[in-house]
Structures are given as C-alpha cells and as structure tokens.
C-alpha cells in the first residue's frame, strides 16, 4: 500500500473523534432510471453538511502534531471551508480568525458562528474573494498564525481522501466500477483518486465541474493550472478560477474525455429533482455528480457507480432562483419582447392566443403616446415545452413582431 494510502487511512481513523462515516446509500430512483447500481456518498450529512470538515480537521491536527503550541488558525472562505475550520477550532480549543467577503449571505455567517462558537472571530472584508484572501494572508503573517488553505495543501488532500477510505470499507468485497467526482479547487478529486488508484485500480473516474468554472478542463488542456478570465459564481462550492497546484500534480494523469462540464441551469433541474423526488437537499456543487448521469447513461448501464454528493449547504432563499433557472433550462418558461400595436383590442388579441396551460408570470407594458407600437416584456410558464412552438406560430401567423430573450444573458440580467 502506498504512503499516501496509509496516510489517508490514518486521517480517517482520526476523524472518528468528530463523526461516524457518512452514509453510502444505494439510490433506487437513480438506479432504475439509468439501469445501473447507483450509490450516493452523502457528504452533505457531515456535521457541517460538506466534506470540507475532513480536510480542515486533518490539516489542523497535523500542524498541531508538529507544533503543539500552534493555537491560532486563519482562513479565507465564504462557505463550506469556513464552517469546517470553525468546527475544527472549537474541537481543538484553538483560536480561529475567519475572513469572509462583505457580500457573504448572513445565513453562512451565522452558521459559521454556530460551528465555531467563542473559538472564532469572523472578519468581513472585501467585495470579492481575492481581496478577502489577500487580507487574510496579510493578517496571518502579522499575527504569526497558521493559514489553512481550502484545497492547495497536502494535509487537506489527505483529509479529503478519507471519503474514499470509507467508500471501500462500506462496499466490502465489491468496489465501485466508477466514481463521479465534483471538482472545484481539486482537493477532493486529488484525495479520492489518490487513494482509490492505489487500492482499487480497476475503479474508473469521471470528473464534473460547472460550465462557468471549468478550471480542471483548462488545466488539462494547458498541462498546468491556469486562471480563468471569468467565473460564474452560481455553483459557489466549485466556482474556482484556478485549480490548486498540489491537487493538479495528483491529477496530471486525467485526460480531457474524463472531464465533464455541467451547465448551471441544468444543475438546478437536478437539485429540484433530488429535493422533490428523494427529499435530499443539495447545494449546487453537491448536485454536480448526479447531474451528469444522463450524459454517462450508456457508459454506466449495469455498472456499480458512486456519486459523491459533496455538500448540502443550501440557502432556501435561493429556491425561487433555482426554480426559475430549472424552468428556463427545461423550456417551460420563456421571456420575450412583444411589439404590440397601440390600438384597442390588441392586448385581447394576444391573450386569446395563449393555450390552456400558458400562465403569464411577468407583464410590463410601456405605452408610447407618439408611436403606433409599444414594447411589452412578457414571461410565460407552461407545462410542455412544445406549447411555446404553438404560441410562437400563432404570433407569426397574426403578424406580431416578437423576440425571445430567454437565452440572451445581457438582456435577461438587465430586464429579468
């Protein structure tokens, strides 16, 4: 057994002081849907509802083994890493200073305070994470504290590898044929693959990252970590501009066909399905591994597959946005601009074209007294995507001028 595998086993044993192994559950719904044996490794059920506690605890434990006097730890995070560090600080009875962006939702701040209690202090600074990170590192140097990186740290990677140790222990004599891993900074992917490649060489892997934060895709193409020019922050648990150097060193064997990218709006469909059908609450990053199952349907048929659900820290204030995105991706909700004649009865003519399942969710009309036509912003929900084909055909036949802006990101952001 490799040195890394032995370290991962040691990290797993040490974690038992905090929590029992997270459940590995066979999911009948997904197994039947894809004609496969699909299991969910429920990292959304750790004490902080994400796997990040594993890496934070392991890194803190190992630092204190080297220097028992180390009693002040610093991190920069707007989410799961902050909560993991806070929990570990309280466990070890050490001080923690956690830097978070000013824009961090209050729910995440409150949860971090709950996990850390009197052991931690939260500092809100910077509108963007890069500013927050710089402030945290500067403070750490001045205070002589220990900085805990979220993923670019060898001890953190060892801690995340404990997920794989548990999977093999829980599966017994039948290891998985395939493990699907979400990727952000790369710590979880590096740890899990590092252990399984040493102990279960027959197991294959697929990696999935958000379309708007494909840092592993970029690194594989370039042969080294590269910074993305833009990152879509919706999948906040995996929206990383640049994969970590240490994780990527462990992932250099990954080839392009093993990496999949999940559209942010499609992830919302998966989140709602898991909530409504299975009663499982997942954050966007936590749904990544399940979201790509349809793309892998032919490859996974008849195989034993493990999807790692990496986190469940979902703020239900975001639920309307998730539903909106899911409807738009599924073609059940569209926005369009209609050029409406300014004459009596024009609006009635339009309304009579709507089908029995068409529901107006948005309607804004600005009458221009000096013009013969006015612009109307309309949002419509329906039950079948084909209903829009029928509606738009009616509009064309009646001579209405209209424009579908559902996929126009600039207009949608401004108007919707």
mmCIF file of C-alpha atoms in Angstrom:
data_model
loop_
_atom_site.group_PDB
_atom_site.id
_atom_site.type_symbol
_atom_site.label_atom_id
_atom_site.label_comp_id
_atom_site.label_asym_id
_atom_site.label_seq_id
_atom_site.Cartn_x
_atom_site.Cartn_y
_atom_site.Cartn_z
ATOM 1 C CA UNK A 1 0.000 0.000 0.000
ATOM 2 C CA UNK A 2 1.322 3.481 -0.904
ATOM 3 C CA UNK A 3 2.462 6.016 1.685
ATOM 4 C CA UNK A 4 -0.418 8.270 0.657
ATOM 5 C CA UNK A 5 -2.954 5.478 1.168
ATOM 6 C CA UNK A 6 -1.595 4.787 4.647
ATOM 7 C CA UNK A 7 -1.820 8.496 5.486
ATOM 8 C CA UNK A 8 -5.418 8.568 4.241
ATOM 9 C CA UNK A 9 -6.307 5.627 6.494
ATOM 10 C CA UNK A 10 -4.702 7.391 9.462
ATOM 11 C CA UNK A 11 -6.634 10.558 8.665
ATOM 12 C CA UNK A 12 -9.857 8.550 8.522
ATOM 13 C CA UNK A 13 -9.253 6.995 11.931
ATOM 14 C CA UNK A 14 -8.542 10.389 13.472
ATOM 15 C CA UNK A 15 -11.787 11.783 12.035
ATOM 16 C CA UNK A 16 -13.782 9.300 14.118
ATOM 17 C CA UNK A 17 -13.255 11.686 17.030
ATOM 18 C CA UNK A 18 -15.616 14.047 15.191
ATOM 19 C CA UNK A 19 -18.185 11.937 13.357
ATOM 20 C CA UNK A 20 -19.030 8.474 12.105
ATOM 21 C CA UNK A 21 -18.583 7.642 8.385
ATOM 22 C CA UNK A 22 -21.108 9.436 6.231
ATOM 23 C CA UNK A 23 -23.749 7.125 4.716
ATOM 24 C CA UNK A 24 -23.173 5.359 1.414
ATOM 25 C CA UNK A 25 -26.727 4.824 0.183
ATOM 26 C CA UNK A 26 -28.000 2.935 -2.816
ATOM 27 C CA UNK A 27 -30.466 5.164 -4.642
ATOM 28 C CA UNK A 28 -33.316 3.115 -6.099
ATOM 29 C CA UNK A 29 -34.713 6.032 -8.116
ATOM 30 C CA UNK A 30 -31.482 6.736 -9.981
ATOM 31 C CA UNK A 31 -30.573 3.043 -10.276
ATOM 32 C CA UNK A 32 -33.876 2.267 -12.002
ATOM 33 C CA UNK A 33 -33.682 5.343 -14.206
ATOM 34 C CA UNK A 34 -30.223 4.516 -15.552
ATOM 35 C CA UNK A 35 -30.329 0.716 -15.299
ATOM 36 C CA UNK A 36 -27.283 0.771 -13.043
ATOM 37 C CA UNK A 37 -26.326 0.235 -9.413
ATOM 38 C CA UNK A 38 -26.001 3.831 -8.239
ATOM 39 C CA UNK A 39 -24.852 4.810 -4.765
ATOM 40 C CA UNK A 40 -24.636 8.247 -3.158
ATOM 41 C CA UNK A 41 -21.798 9.065 -0.776
ATOM 42 C CA UNK A 42 -23.635 11.545 1.400
ATOM 43 C CA UNK A 43 -21.038 14.170 2.275
ATOM 44 C CA UNK A 44 -23.966 16.550 2.719
ATOM 45 C CA UNK A 45 -24.531 14.726 6.035
ATOM 46 C CA UNK A 46 -21.289 15.570 7.855
ATOM 47 C CA UNK A 47 -21.691 17.802 10.944
ATOM 48 C CA UNK A 48 -21.090 20.871 8.740
ATOM 49 C CA UNK A 49 -23.002 19.436 5.747
ATOM 50 C CA UNK A 50 -19.959 19.181 3.479
ATOM 51 C CA UNK A 51 -16.742 17.186 3.118
ATOM 52 C CA UNK A 52 -14.635 20.283 3.855
ATOM 53 C CA UNK A 53 -14.501 19.411 7.549
ATOM 54 C CA UNK A 54 -12.313 16.416 6.703
ATOM 55 C CA UNK A 55 -9.519 18.473 5.175
ATOM 56 C CA UNK A 56 -9.691 21.321 7.690
ATOM 57 C CA UNK A 57 -9.558 18.932 10.652
ATOM 58 C CA UNK A 58 -6.701 16.874 9.187
ATOM 59 C CA UNK A 59 -4.577 19.911 8.342
ATOM 60 C CA UNK A 60 -5.133 21.441 11.792
ATOM 61 C CA UNK A 61 -4.377 18.145 13.549
ATOM 62 C CA UNK A 62 -1.128 17.628 11.664
ATOM 63 C CA UNK A 63 0.029 21.214 12.234
ATOM 64 C CA UNK A 64 -0.534 20.780 15.965
ATOM 65 C CA UNK A 65 1.330 17.471 15.973
ATOM 66 C CA UNK A 66 4.370 19.293 14.579
ATOM 67 C CA UNK A 67 3.878 22.347 16.792
ATOM 68 C CA UNK A 68 1.699 21.682 19.854
ATOM 69 C CA UNK A 69 1.846 25.389 20.678
ATOM 70 C CA UNK A 70 0.047 26.347 17.463
ATOM 71 C CA UNK A 71 -3.164 27.868 18.759
ATOM 72 C CA UNK A 72 -4.242 30.414 16.133
ATOM 73 C CA UNK A 73 -5.513 29.445 12.684
ATOM 74 C CA UNK A 74 -6.650 31.674 9.834
ATOM 75 C CA UNK A 75 -8.633 31.004 6.667
ATOM 76 C CA UNK A 76 -10.463 32.877 3.939
ATOM 77 C CA UNK A 77 -13.771 31.427 2.791
ATOM 78 C CA UNK A 78 -17.353 32.383 2.072
ATOM 79 C CA UNK A 79 -18.794 28.958 2.714
ATOM 80 C CA UNK A 80 -18.002 25.336 3.474
ATOM 81 C CA UNK A 81 -14.293 25.677 4.248
ATOM 82 C CA UNK A 82 -15.049 28.421 6.774
ATOM 83 C CA UNK A 83 -17.535 26.169 8.541
ATOM 84 C CA UNK A 84 -15.100 23.257 8.584
ATOM 85 C CA UNK A 85 -12.317 25.408 10.049
ATOM 86 C CA UNK A 86 -14.708 26.854 12.640
ATOM 87 C CA UNK A 87 -15.806 23.370 13.745
ATOM 88 C CA UNK A 88 -12.204 22.163 13.977
ATOM 89 C CA UNK A 89 -11.150 25.211 16.012
ATOM 90 C CA UNK A 90 -13.823 24.519 18.597
ATOM 91 C CA UNK A 91 -12.857 20.834 18.708
ATOM 92 C CA UNK A 92 -9.167 21.541 19.342
ATOM 93 C CA UNK A 93 -9.831 24.505 21.629
ATOM 94 C CA UNK A 94 -7.779 26.917 19.490
ATOM 95 C CA UNK A 95 -8.432 30.378 18.169
ATOM 96 C CA UNK A 96 -9.655 30.905 14.625
ATOM 97 C CA UNK A 97 -9.905 34.062 12.559
ATOM 98 C CA UNK A 98 -12.096 33.566 9.533
ATOM 99 C CA UNK A 99 -12.108 36.162 6.772
ATOM 100 C CA UNK A 100 -15.262 36.329 4.658
ATOM 101 C CA UNK A 101 -16.282 38.729 1.855
ATOM 102 C CA UNK A 102 -18.618 41.553 2.868
ATOM 103 C CA UNK A 103 -21.126 40.122 0.384
ATOM 104 C CA UNK A 104 -21.349 36.753 2.194
ATOM 105 C CA UNK A 105 -25.010 35.866 2.908
ATOM 106 C CA UNK A 106 -25.940 36.257 6.569
ATOM 107 C CA UNK A 107 -27.047 32.631 6.710
ATOM 108 C CA UNK A 108 -23.480 31.445 6.026
ATOM 109 C CA UNK A 109 -22.040 33.875 8.567
ATOM 110 C CA UNK A 110 -24.480 32.684 11.231
ATOM 111 C CA UNK A 111 -23.750 29.000 10.549
ATOM 112 C CA UNK A 112 -20.010 29.596 10.793
ATOM 113 C CA UNK A 113 -20.533 31.336 14.143
ATOM 114 C CA UNK A 114 -22.648 28.425 15.335
ATOM 115 C CA UNK A 115 -19.986 25.847 14.496
ATOM 116 C CA UNK A 116 -17.103 27.857 15.926
ATOM 117 C CA UNK A 117 -18.749 29.460 18.939
ATOM 118 C CA UNK A 118 -16.406 31.509 21.114
ATOM 119 C CA UNK A 119 -13.362 29.917 19.480
ATOM 120 C CA UNK A 120 -13.571 32.006 16.322
ATOM 121 C CA UNK A 121 -13.720 35.584 15.139
ATOM 122 C CA UNK A 122 -15.219 36.487 11.771
ATOM 123 C CA UNK A 123 -13.785 39.390 9.799
ATOM 124 C CA UNK A 124 -15.867 40.705 6.901
ATOM 125 C CA UNK A 125 -13.688 42.416 4.322
ATOM 126 C CA UNK A 126 -13.539 42.810 0.546
ATOM 127 C CA UNK A 127 -16.281 42.715 -2.054
ATOM 128 C CA UNK A 128 -14.525 39.901 -3.931
ATOM 129 C CA UNK A 129 -12.839 36.754 -2.669
ATOM 130 C CA UNK A 130 -9.378 37.713 -3.963
ATOM 131 C CA UNK A 131 -9.472 40.819 -1.762
ATOM 132 C CA UNK A 132 -10.606 38.720 1.204
ATOM 133 C CA UNK A 133 -7.838 36.173 0.631
ATOM 134 C CA UNK A 134 -5.153 38.864 0.454
ATOM 135 C CA UNK A 135 -6.381 40.408 3.708
ATOM 136 C CA UNK A 136 -6.403 37.006 5.442
ATOM 137 C CA UNK A 137 -2.875 36.144 4.341
ATOM 138 C CA UNK A 138 -1.565 39.560 5.371
ATOM 139 C CA UNK A 139 -3.189 39.255 8.802
ATOM 140 C CA UNK A 140 -1.875 35.716 9.202
ATOM 141 C CA UNK A 141 1.716 36.815 8.572
ATOM 142 C CA UNK A 142 1.429 39.718 11.008
ATOM 143 C CA UNK A 143 -0.184 37.609 13.740
ATOM 144 C CA UNK A 144 2.178 34.675 13.335
ATOM 145 C CA UNK A 145 -0.809 32.370 12.876
ATOM 146 C CA UNK A 146 -1.279 29.213 10.807
ATOM 147 C CA UNK A 147 -3.011 29.641 7.427
ATOM 148 C CA UNK A 148 -5.353 26.835 6.360
ATOM 149 C CA UNK A 149 -5.826 26.691 2.597
ATOM 150 C CA UNK A 150 -9.117 25.223 1.349
ATOM 151 C CA UNK A 151 -7.592 22.773 -1.162
ATOM 152 C CA UNK A 152 -3.980 23.562 -2.120
ATOM 153 C CA UNK A 153 -2.440 21.744 0.850
ATOM 154 C CA UNK A 154 -1.083 18.202 1.133
ATOM 155 C CA UNK A 155 -2.723 17.570 4.527
ATOM 156 C CA UNK A 156 -6.078 18.821 3.255
ATOM 157 C CA UNK A 157 -5.845 16.380 0.336
ATOM 158 C CA UNK A 158 -5.109 13.548 2.782
ATOM 159 C CA UNK A 159 -8.181 14.501 4.785
ATOM 160 C CA UNK A 160 -10.427 14.525 1.728
ATOM 161 C CA UNK A 161 -9.077 11.090 0.788
ATOM 162 C CA UNK A 162 -10.916 9.744 3.835
ATOM 163 C CA UNK A 163 -14.059 9.839 1.673
ATOM 164 C CA UNK A 164 -12.535 7.098 -0.490
ATOM 165 C CA UNK A 165 -11.365 5.077 2.519
ATOM 166 C CA UNK A 166 -14.943 4.999 3.784
ATOM 167 C CA UNK A 167 -16.362 4.083 0.368
ATOM 168 C CA UNK A 168 -14.204 0.956 0.083
ATOM 169 C CA UNK A 169 -14.883 -0.036 3.679
ATOM 170 C CA UNK A 170 -18.634 0.363 3.146
ATOM 171 C CA UNK A 171 -18.720 -1.504 -0.171
ATOM 172 C CA UNK A 172 -16.852 -4.503 1.137
ATOM 173 C CA UNK A 173 -15.806 -7.052 -1.484
ATOM 174 C CA UNK A 174 -17.440 -5.233 -4.409
ATOM 175 C CA UNK A 175 -15.649 -1.935 -5.082
ATOM 176 C CA UNK A 176 -17.228 0.601 -7.435
ATOM 177 C CA UNK A 177 -16.717 0.374 -11.177
ATOM 178 C CA UNK A 178 -16.911 4.148 -11.444
ATOM 179 C CA UNK A 179 -16.701 7.117 -9.062
ATOM 180 C CA UNK A 180 -18.032 10.511 -10.165
ATOM 181 C CA UNK A 181 -16.316 13.457 -8.513
ATOM 182 C CA UNK A 182 -17.205 17.150 -8.383
ATOM 183 C CA UNK A 183 -14.238 19.453 -8.950
ATOM 184 C CA UNK A 184 -13.598 22.978 -7.729
ATOM 185 C CA UNK A 185 -10.128 23.562 -6.326
ATOM 186 C CA UNK A 186 -9.333 19.874 -6.784
ATOM 187 C CA UNK A 187 -8.649 18.764 -3.199
ATOM 188 C CA UNK A 188 -11.454 16.192 -3.051
ATOM 189 C CA UNK A 189 -10.687 14.792 -6.518
ATOM 190 C CA UNK A 190 -6.971 14.522 -5.777
ATOM 191 C CA UNK A 191 -7.542 12.803 -2.444
ATOM 192 C CA UNK A 192 -10.184 10.303 -3.572
ATOM 193 C CA UNK A 193 -8.394 9.293 -6.773
ATOM 194 C CA UNK A 194 -5.048 9.108 -4.986
ATOM 195 C CA UNK A 195 -6.395 6.534 -2.548
ATOM 196 C CA UNK A 196 -8.534 4.517 -4.953
ATOM 197 C CA UNK A 197 -5.876 4.281 -7.661
ATOM 198 C CA UNK A 198 -3.584 2.711 -5.063
ATOM 199 C CA UNK A 199 -6.146 0.346 -3.521
ATOM 200 C CA UNK A 200 -8.778 -0.280 -6.222
ATOM 201 C CA UNK A 201 -7.001 0.042 -9.582
ATOM 202 C CA UNK A 202 -9.994 -1.288 -11.513
ATOM 203 C CA UNK A 203 -12.162 1.677 -10.456
ATOM 204 C CA UNK A 204 -12.607 4.345 -13.126
ATOM 205 C CA UNK A 205 -13.341 8.032 -12.625
ATOM 206 C CA UNK A 206 -15.265 10.891 -14.149
ATOM 207 C CA UNK A 207 -14.878 14.483 -13.073
ATOM 208 C CA UNK A 208 -17.536 17.158 -13.319
ATOM 209 C CA UNK A 209 -17.215 20.899 -12.894
ATOM 210 C CA UNK A 210 -19.580 23.798 -13.514
ATOM 211 C CA UNK A 211 -19.640 25.133 -17.064
ATOM 212 C CA UNK A 212 -18.818 28.603 -15.766
ATOM 213 C CA UNK A 213 -15.863 27.432 -13.682
ATOM 214 C CA UNK A 214 -14.094 24.747 -15.689
ATOM 215 C CA UNK A 215 -10.664 25.099 -14.086
ATOM 216 C CA UNK A 216 -9.721 21.412 -14.448
ATOM 217 C CA UNK A 217 -10.651 21.452 -18.136
ATOM 218 C CA UNK A 218 -8.391 24.462 -18.646
ATOM 219 C CA UNK A 219 -5.541 22.902 -16.671
ATOM 220 C CA UNK A 220 -5.715 19.590 -18.554
ATOM 221 C CA UNK A 221 -5.612 21.473 -21.873
ATOM 222 C CA UNK A 222 -2.658 23.627 -20.818
ATOM 223 C CA UNK A 223 -0.780 20.982 -18.873
ATOM 224 C CA UNK A 224 -0.728 23.220 -15.806
ATOM 225 C CA UNK A 225 -3.146 25.255 -13.664
ATOM 226 C CA UNK A 226 -4.314 28.397 -15.437
ATOM 227 C CA UNK A 227 -6.576 31.190 -14.228
ATOM 228 C CA UNK A 228 -9.946 31.530 -15.927
ATOM 229 C CA UNK A 229 -10.749 35.046 -17.099
ATOM 230 C CA UNK A 230 -14.341 34.797 -15.895
ATOM 231 C CA UNK A 231 -16.111 32.573 -13.382
ATOM 232 C CA UNK A 232 -19.843 32.084 -12.922
ATOM 233 C CA UNK A 233 -20.308 32.106 -9.142
ATOM 234 C CA UNK A 234 -23.682 30.315 -9.053
ATOM 235 C CA UNK A 235 -22.101 26.966 -8.131
ATOM 236 C CA UNK A 236 -20.298 28.669 -5.280
ATOM 237 C CA UNK A 237 -18.861 25.467 -3.794
ATOM 238 C CA UNK A 238 -16.969 24.685 -7.016
ATOM 239 C CA UNK A 239 -16.642 28.032 -8.806
ATOM 240 C CA UNK A 240 -12.858 28.288 -8.649
ATOM 241 C CA UNK A 241 -10.869 30.358 -11.139
ATOM 242 C CA UNK A 242 -7.717 28.244 -10.872
ATOM 243 C CA UNK A 243 -7.343 24.664 -9.693
ATOM 244 C CA UNK A 244 -4.790 24.176 -6.930
ATOM 245 C CA UNK A 245 -1.195 23.379 -7.880
ATOM 246 C CA UNK A 246 -0.886 20.436 -5.479
ATOM 247 C CA UNK A 247 -4.214 18.870 -6.447
ATOM 248 C CA UNK A 248 -3.366 19.171 -10.132
ATOM 249 C CA UNK A 249 0.001 17.499 -9.578
ATOM 250 C CA UNK A 250 -2.016 14.496 -8.412
ATOM 251 C CA UNK A 251 -4.410 14.769 -11.362
ATOM 252 C CA UNK A 252 -1.938 15.096 -14.252
ATOM 253 C CA UNK A 253 -2.995 11.664 -15.497
ATOM 254 C CA UNK A 254 -6.522 12.944 -16.219
ATOM 255 C CA UNK A 255 -7.393 13.139 -19.927
ATOM 256 C CA UNK A 256 -9.962 15.513 -21.489
ATOM 257 C CA UNK A 257 -12.618 12.849 -22.104
ATOM 258 C CA UNK A 258 -12.816 12.141 -18.355
ATOM 259 C CA UNK A 259 -13.895 15.696 -17.524
ATOM 260 C CA UNK A 260 -17.490 16.822 -17.990
ATOM 261 C CA UNK A 261 -18.965 20.304 -17.628
ATOM 262 C CA UNK A 262 -22.412 20.896 -16.208
ATOM 263 C CA UNK A 263 -24.491 23.919 -17.267
ATOM 264 C CA UNK A 264 -25.554 25.933 -14.231
ATOM 265 C CA UNK A 265 -29.243 25.947 -15.196
ATOM 266 C CA UNK A 266 -29.264 22.170 -15.722
ATOM 267 C CA UNK A 267 -27.828 21.697 -12.240
ATOM 268 C CA UNK A 268 -30.939 23.455 -10.942
ATOM 269 C CA UNK A 269 -33.124 20.805 -12.586
ATOM 270 C CA UNK A 270 -31.138 18.123 -10.756
ATOM 271 C CA UNK A 271 -31.377 19.948 -7.422
ATOM 272 C CA UNK A 272 -35.159 20.212 -7.716
ATOM 273 C CA UNK A 273 -35.499 16.567 -8.760
ATOM 274 C CA UNK A 274 -33.495 15.375 -5.760
ATOM 275 C CA UNK A 275 -35.491 17.617 -3.445
ATOM 276 C CA UNK A 276 -38.930 16.762 -4.807
ATOM 277 C CA UNK A 277 -38.421 13.062 -5.541
ATOM 278 C CA UNK A 278 -35.898 11.970 -2.920
ATOM 279 C CA UNK A 279 -36.206 14.659 -0.238
ATOM 280 C CA UNK A 280 -32.454 15.300 -0.468
ATOM 281 C CA UNK A 281 -31.300 18.903 -0.074
ATOM 282 C CA UNK A 282 -28.161 19.596 -2.116
ATOM 283 C CA UNK A 283 -26.285 22.787 -2.822
ATOM 284 C CA UNK A 284 -25.352 23.370 -6.486
ATOM 285 C CA UNK A 285 -21.873 21.845 -6.092
ATOM 286 C CA UNK A 286 -23.380 18.904 -4.223
ATOM 287 C CA UNK A 287 -25.572 18.051 -7.215
ATOM 288 C CA UNK A 288 -22.772 18.033 -9.805
ATOM 289 C CA UNK A 289 -22.017 14.310 -9.722
ATOM 290 C CA UNK A 290 -25.687 13.377 -10.159
ATOM 291 C CA UNK A 291 -26.282 15.996 -12.835
ATOM 292 C CA UNK A 292 -24.007 14.296 -15.383
ATOM 293 C CA UNK A 293 -25.585 10.839 -15.102
ATOM 294 C CA UNK A 294 -27.721 11.343 -18.259
ATOM 295 C CA UNK A 295 -24.559 12.095 -20.247
ATOM 296 C CA UNK A 296 -22.993 8.887 -18.953
ATOM 297 C CA UNK A 297 -26.091 6.715 -19.351
ATOM 298 C CA UNK A 298 -24.614 4.392 -21.985
ATOM 299 C CA UNK A 299 -21.326 4.047 -20.136
ATOM 300 C CA UNK A 300 -22.784 3.226 -16.713
ATOM 301 C CA UNK A 301 -25.505 0.745 -17.668
ATOM 302 C CA UNK A 302 -25.122 -2.374 -15.497
ATOM 303 C CA UNK A 303 -22.233 -0.893 -13.515
ATOM 304 C CA UNK A 304 -21.731 -0.003 -9.873
ATOM 305 C CA UNK A 305 -21.410 3.771 -9.646
ATOM 306 C CA UNK A 306 -20.709 6.084 -6.710
ATOM 307 C CA UNK A 307 -21.725 9.743 -6.924
ATOM 308 C CA UNK A 308 -20.200 11.941 -4.247
ATOM 309 C CA UNK A 309 -22.765 14.493 -3.082
ATOM 310 C CA UNK A 310 -20.240 16.960 -1.733
ATOM 311 C CA UNK A 311 -22.463 19.370 0.190
ATOM 312 C CA UNK A 312 -25.936 20.361 1.293
ATOM 313 C CA UNK A 313 -25.463 23.935 2.497
ATOM 314 C CA UNK A 314 -28.325 25.387 0.518
ATOM 315 C CA UNK A 315 -29.960 28.657 1.497
ATOM 316 C CA UNK A 316 -33.669 28.232 0.760
ATOM 317 C CA UNK A 317 -33.902 31.931 -0.048
ATOM 318 C CA UNK A 318 -32.244 30.859 -3.311
ATOM 319 C CA UNK A 319 -35.019 28.382 -4.121
ATOM 320 C CA UNK A 320 -37.002 30.798 -6.363
ATOM 321 C CA UNK A 321 -33.855 31.407 -8.416
ATOM 322 C CA UNK A 322 -33.187 27.675 -8.685
ATOM 323 C CA UNK A 323 -36.759 27.033 -9.834
ATOM 324 C CA UNK A 324 -36.538 29.868 -12.367
ATOM 325 C CA UNK A 325 -33.277 28.539 -13.821
ATOM 326 C CA UNK A 326 -34.643 24.986 -13.949
ATOM 327 C CA UNK A 327 -37.790 26.076 -15.792
ATOM 328 C CA UNK A 328 -35.801 28.051 -18.319
ATOM 329 C CA UNK A 329 -33.402 25.168 -18.979
ATOM 330 C CA UNK A 330 -36.304 22.738 -19.385
ATOM 331 C CA UNK A 331 -38.035 25.062 -21.834
ATOM 332 C CA UNK A 332 -41.029 25.540 -19.537
ATOM 333 C CA UNK A 333 -40.524 29.264 -19.014
ATOM 334 C CA UNK A 334 -39.605 31.876 -21.558
ATOM 335 C CA UNK A 335 -39.266 35.631 -21.697
ATOM 336 C CA UNK A 336 -39.826 37.596 -24.850
ATOM 337 C CA UNK A 337 -40.380 41.146 -26.013
ATOM 338 C CA UNK A 338 -43.546 41.705 -27.997
ATOM 339 C CA UNK A 339 -44.181 44.684 -30.283
ATOM 340 C CA UNK A 340 -47.809 45.415 -29.526
ATOM 341 C CA UNK A 341 -49.963 47.736 -31.703
ATOM 342 C CA UNK A 342 -51.343 50.657 -29.714
ATOM 343 C CA UNK A 343 -54.980 50.130 -30.593
ATOM 344 C CA UNK A 344 -57.994 48.960 -28.630
ATOM 345 C CA UNK A 345 -58.243 45.177 -28.541
ATOM 346 C CA UNK A 346 -54.587 44.454 -29.397
ATOM 347 C CA UNK A 347 -53.866 43.021 -25.975
ATOM 348 C CA UNK A 348 -57.031 40.902 -26.100
ATOM 349 C CA UNK A 349 -55.928 39.516 -29.470
ATOM 350 C CA UNK A 350 -52.672 38.398 -27.910
ATOM 351 C CA UNK A 351 -54.266 36.877 -24.815
ATOM 352 C CA UNK A 352 -56.619 34.789 -26.946
ATOM 353 C CA UNK A 353 -53.586 33.086 -28.495
ATOM 354 C CA UNK A 354 -52.465 31.631 -25.177
ATOM 355 C CA UNK A 355 -53.044 27.935 -24.600
ATOM 356 C CA UNK A 356 -54.882 26.439 -21.620
ATOM 357 C CA UNK A 357 -51.617 25.722 -19.765
ATOM 358 C CA UNK A 358 -49.909 29.049 -20.563
ATOM 359 C CA UNK A 359 -49.545 31.236 -17.471
ATOM 360 C CA UNK A 360 -48.340 34.846 -17.605
ATOM 361 C CA UNK A 361 -45.664 35.240 -14.926
ATOM 362 C CA UNK A 362 -44.386 38.671 -15.987
ATOM 363 C CA UNK A 363 -46.014 41.504 -17.930
ATOM 364 C CA UNK A 364 -44.610 45.007 -18.320
ATOM 365 C CA UNK A 365 -46.008 47.445 -20.911
ATOM 366 C CA UNK A 366 -44.833 50.935 -21.655
ATOM 367 C CA UNK A 367 -47.252 52.931 -23.783
ATOM 368 C CA UNK A 368 -45.582 55.432 -26.112
ATOM 369 C CA UNK A 369 -48.115 58.129 -26.993
ATOM 370 C CA UNK A 370 -46.162 59.309 -30.020
ATOM 371 C CA UNK A 371 -45.784 55.828 -31.513
ATOM 372 C CA UNK A 372 -48.073 53.290 -33.104
ATOM 373 C CA UNK A 373 -46.493 50.377 -31.242
ATOM 374 C CA UNK A 374 -45.382 49.729 -27.674
ATOM 375 C CA UNK A 375 -42.934 47.162 -26.279
ATOM 376 C CA UNK A 376 -44.090 44.520 -23.828
ATOM 377 C CA UNK A 377 -41.845 42.342 -21.685
ATOM 378 C CA UNK A 378 -43.645 39.031 -21.137
ATOM 379 C CA UNK A 379 -42.728 35.980 -19.103
ATOM 380 C CA UNK A 380 -44.777 32.828 -19.665
ATOM 381 C CA UNK A 381 -44.756 29.489 -17.849
ATOM 382 C CA UNK A 382 -46.279 26.357 -19.319
ATOM 383 C CA UNK A 383 -46.383 22.593 -18.704
ATOM 384 C CA UNK A 384 -44.953 21.345 -22.004
ATOM 385 C CA UNK A 385 -42.039 22.910 -23.870
ATOM 386 C CA UNK A 386 -43.846 22.299 -27.175
ATOM 387 C CA UNK A 387 -46.558 24.739 -26.078
ATOM 388 C CA UNK A 388 -44.200 27.582 -26.963
ATOM 389 C CA UNK A 389 -43.843 26.283 -30.512
ATOM 390 C CA UNK A 390 -47.605 26.532 -30.870
ATOM 391 C CA UNK A 391 -47.758 30.006 -29.318
ATOM 392 C CA UNK A 392 -44.952 31.427 -31.438
ATOM 393 C CA UNK A 393 -46.528 30.007 -34.596
ATOM 394 C CA UNK A 394 -49.762 31.826 -33.724
ATOM 395 C CA UNK A 395 -47.863 35.088 -33.171
ATOM 396 C CA UNK A 396 -46.142 34.787 -36.545
ATOM 397 C CA UNK A 397 -49.398 33.986 -38.317
ATOM 398 C CA UNK A 398 -51.048 37.056 -36.765
ATOM 399 C CA UNK A 399 -48.176 39.311 -37.835
ATOM 400 C CA UNK A 400 -46.886 40.111 -34.348
ATOM 401 C CA UNK A 401 -43.231 41.097 -34.060
ATOM 402 C CA UNK A 402 -41.554 39.374 -31.101
ATOM 403 C CA UNK A 403 -38.127 38.375 -29.822
ATOM 404 C CA UNK A 404 -37.230 35.527 -27.464
ATOM 405 C CA UNK A 405 -34.714 36.873 -24.919
ATOM 406 C CA UNK A 406 -34.620 33.844 -22.602
ATOM 407 C CA UNK A 407 -31.064 32.912 -23.617
ATOM 408 C CA UNK A 408 -29.832 36.490 -24.064
ATOM 409 C CA UNK A 409 -27.698 36.801 -20.930
ATOM 410 C CA UNK A 410 -27.226 40.570 -21.197
ATOM 411 C CA UNK A 411 -30.900 41.409 -21.678
ATOM 412 C CA UNK A 412 -32.043 38.742 -19.225
ATOM 413 C CA UNK A 413 -29.757 40.066 -16.494
ATOM 414 C CA UNK A 414 -30.961 43.623 -17.023
ATOM 415 C CA UNK A 415 -34.677 43.000 -17.557
ATOM 416 C CA UNK A 416 -35.363 39.778 -15.609
#
